Amino acid sequence: IKELHRDDRVFAKVDMLTDVKSKVGYDDAGLKILNIFEHPPAPPPEYNNDPRIMLDFLDYLFDGDKQSIEHIHQWMTHFVFRPETRLNHGILLSGNSQTGKSTLGKIARELGGKSSGEITPEEMNGNFQNWMTRRRLCIVEEVKQEGNYSFYNRIKPYVTNDINTVNPKGFPSFDLKNILTFMFFSNYQNPIALDKDDRRFFYYHSKAIPRPQ
């Protein structure tokens, strides 16, 4: 806000405007909005653009399953290049430890930039949503909520709602445009009690075993 002219420092609300590059936006009623969304960073001037390392990694992690690998390709591409359009489902990946599941999350976090970060299942299930502010990608590790339908029901709105109500600790609640998407990782099979026909998550259980060090 310090970069703005004094007369421009009054806003009707804050929000996450993924289709606006500047810090100032307007809603349909013409009210001024402080845009707190951080767009994904541009690629560095020089980088290794050989895709084989990533392709080999995904082939290993997803057991050579071409359909699942293609789904991850499309999901990641959408996440990076179309931030203005919210993904309609998250990723849930389980499997053996030390196989690179967290590495996939770290790659997505780097690609997403400052609006990406890690949260815990306890934070998601808590009464306060400070974690939701300025966040687009939420990476959740060590998920083990099988049979816990209350956890599943708690996170459903975070995936499907158009607007989320943020209840920050010590401050009044406020509404934010829902731009959230999730990546859940677990060492346990069926770590979340998903409905049989659930479309909120793409779930894959990897059979990959740790590679020799």
XYZ file of C-alpha atoms in Angstrom:
213
model
C 0.000 0.000 0.000
C 2.929 2.334 0.669
C 3.602 2.455 -3.063
C 0.196 3.987 -3.753
C -0.669 7.670 -3.760
C -2.215 8.872 -0.514
C -5.639 9.391 -2.133
C -5.599 5.779 -3.341
C -5.063 4.168 0.053
C -8.740 3.667 0.910
C -10.205 0.336 -0.175
C -13.644 -1.173 0.227
C -12.160 -4.630 0.819
C -9.269 -6.983 0.124
C -9.521 -9.929 -2.246
C -7.562 -12.370 -4.416
C -7.935 -11.121 -7.990
C -6.147 -13.666 -10.161
C -7.100 -11.871 -13.377
C -5.617 -8.519 -12.273
C -1.875 -7.839 -12.401
C -1.889 -4.664 -10.301
C -2.482 -4.210 -6.567
C -5.707 -2.305 -7.217
C -8.862 -3.742 -8.732
C -12.590 -3.027 -8.836
C -15.678 -5.162 -8.390
C -18.866 -5.052 -10.490
C -20.204 -2.212 -8.343
C -17.080 -0.131 -8.912
C -15.775 -0.550 -5.368
C -12.007 -0.400 -4.983
C -10.288 -3.657 -3.989
C -6.803 -4.209 -2.615
C -5.537 -7.176 -4.599
C -3.381 -9.391 -2.359
C -2.801 -12.131 -4.951
C 0.809 -12.773 -5.990
C 1.062 -14.065 -9.558
C 3.383 -16.991 -10.367
C 6.942 -15.859 -11.099
C 8.348 -15.664 -14.611
C 10.933 -18.298 -15.559
C 14.553 -17.294 -14.935
C 16.519 -15.991 -17.949
C 18.465 -19.234 -18.137
C 17.272 -22.658 -17.055
C 17.434 -26.319 -18.048
C 14.469 -26.798 -20.364
C 15.098 -30.507 -20.920
C 11.844 -32.183 -19.775
C 13.294 -35.675 -19.447
C 14.144 -35.398 -15.751
C 10.567 -34.418 -14.912
C 9.079 -37.000 -17.263
C 11.224 -39.777 -15.787
C 10.281 -38.677 -12.265
C 6.545 -38.746 -13.008
C 6.853 -42.096 -14.791
C 8.500 -43.515 -11.661
C 6.090 -41.923 -9.175
C 2.941 -42.850 -11.116
C 4.060 -46.372 -12.023
C 4.150 -45.678 -15.757
C 0.389 -45.073 -15.754
C 0.096 -42.899 -18.875
C -3.429 -41.685 -18.113
C -2.500 -40.525 -14.612
C 0.739 -38.928 -15.809
C -1.146 -37.008 -18.501
C -3.639 -35.855 -15.891
C -0.812 -34.456 -13.739
C 0.707 -32.760 -16.811
C -2.583 -31.015 -17.571
C -3.231 -30.110 -13.934
C 0.221 -28.559 -13.482
C 0.005 -26.713 -16.807
C -3.357 -25.226 -15.862
C -2.045 -24.285 -12.425
C 0.953 -22.403 -13.840
C -0.443 -20.779 -16.966
C -4.099 -20.139 -16.115
C -4.177 -18.655 -12.604
C -7.298 -16.680 -13.520
C -9.305 -19.931 -13.775
C -9.604 -21.952 -10.577
C -8.880 -25.658 -10.815
C -12.002 -27.646 -9.963
C -10.173 -30.404 -8.096
C -7.056 -31.079 -6.062
C -4.449 -33.842 -6.050
C -4.349 -36.618 -3.442
C -1.275 -38.838 -3.692
C -0.373 -41.673 -1.349
C 2.368 -44.293 -1.374
C 5.559 -45.457 0.259
C 7.764 -42.974 2.069
C 10.951 -41.636 0.426
C 9.628 -41.983 -3.117
C 9.399 -38.298 -4.014
C 5.785 -37.449 -3.260
C 6.879 -34.325 -1.392
C 9.178 -33.445 -4.286
C 6.147 -33.111 -6.536
C 4.672 -30.659 -4.026
C 7.925 -28.678 -3.860
C 8.008 -28.380 -7.650
C 4.431 -27.072 -7.695
C 5.239 -24.672 -4.869
C 8.205 -23.192 -6.748
C 6.118 -22.817 -9.888
C 3.283 -21.160 -7.962
C 5.478 -18.634 -6.177
C 4.507 -16.683 -3.076
C 0.854 -17.753 -3.156
C 1.879 -21.377 -2.506
C 2.638 -22.855 0.890
C 2.342 -25.762 3.281
C -0.341 -26.207 5.924
C -1.112 -29.043 8.318
C -4.290 -31.143 8.536
C -4.765 -29.669 12.017
C -4.769 -26.136 10.615
C -7.334 -27.099 7.977
C -9.537 -28.658 10.630
C -9.165 -25.743 13.055
C -11.414 -22.783 13.840
C -9.162 -20.153 12.266
C -8.217 -19.729 8.610
C -5.163 -17.475 8.708
C -3.565 -19.985 6.313
C -6.097 -19.053 3.623
C -4.989 -15.419 3.272
C -2.792 -14.789 0.187
C -2.876 -18.506 -0.570
C -3.658 -20.259 -3.839
C -1.871 -23.615 -3.583
C -2.090 -25.431 -0.248
C 0.265 -28.378 0.211
C -0.777 -30.745 2.993
C 1.672 -33.424 4.127
C 1.277 -36.416 6.446
C -2.447 -36.833 5.848
C -4.018 -39.720 7.740
C -7.737 -39.103 8.029
C -9.207 -42.382 6.817
C -12.692 -42.885 8.233
C -12.779 -39.269 9.475
C -15.753 -37.972 7.514
C -15.853 -34.777 9.564
C -12.435 -33.805 8.122
C -13.612 -34.597 4.597
C -16.817 -32.612 5.070
C -14.820 -29.732 6.544
C -12.585 -29.369 3.489
C -15.291 -29.820 0.826
C -16.297 -26.122 0.762
C -12.653 -25.057 0.403
C -12.608 -26.892 -2.923
C -16.061 -26.066 -4.307
C -17.236 -22.736 -2.846
C -16.965 -19.601 -4.976
C -16.409 -17.525 -1.828
C -14.646 -18.566 1.373
C -15.164 -16.883 4.723
C -11.856 -16.328 6.492
C -11.964 -16.279 10.292
C -8.491 -15.037 11.296
C -7.402 -15.324 14.894
C -7.795 -11.985 16.679
C -9.457 -10.176 13.745
C -12.964 -9.886 12.277
C -13.937 -12.408 9.622
C -14.067 -11.439 5.951
C -14.817 -13.026 2.587
C -12.300 -13.937 -0.106
C -12.771 -15.132 -3.661
C -12.003 -18.848 -3.582
C -8.905 -19.528 -5.669
C -7.652 -22.409 -3.513
C -6.331 -25.657 -4.857
C -4.815 -28.492 -2.838
C -2.143 -31.149 -3.009
C -2.416 -33.802 -0.281
C 0.346 -36.341 0.352
C 0.316 -39.396 2.586
C 2.208 -42.607 3.308
C -1.104 -44.393 3.896
C -3.539 -45.762 1.345
C -6.972 -44.073 1.248
C -5.831 -41.312 3.637
C -9.040 -39.286 3.275
C -12.563 -40.682 3.466
C -13.586 -39.682 -0.063
C -17.013 -40.430 -1.466
C -17.038 -43.190 -4.067
C -17.789 -40.821 -6.950
C -15.904 -37.828 -5.545
C -14.700 -35.367 -8.178
C -13.056 -32.900 -5.815
C -9.790 -34.837 -5.850
C -7.750 -36.867 -8.285
C -6.518 -39.748 -6.112
C -3.626 -42.011 -6.968
C -1.876 -44.584 -4.783
C 1.699 -45.005 -5.964
C 3.333 -48.421 -5.869
C 6.802 -46.916 -6.312
C 9.484 -48.179 -3.941
C 12.394 -46.069 -2.684
C 15.333 -45.934 -5.042
C 18.765 -46.922 -3.759
C 20.689 -43.966 -2.344
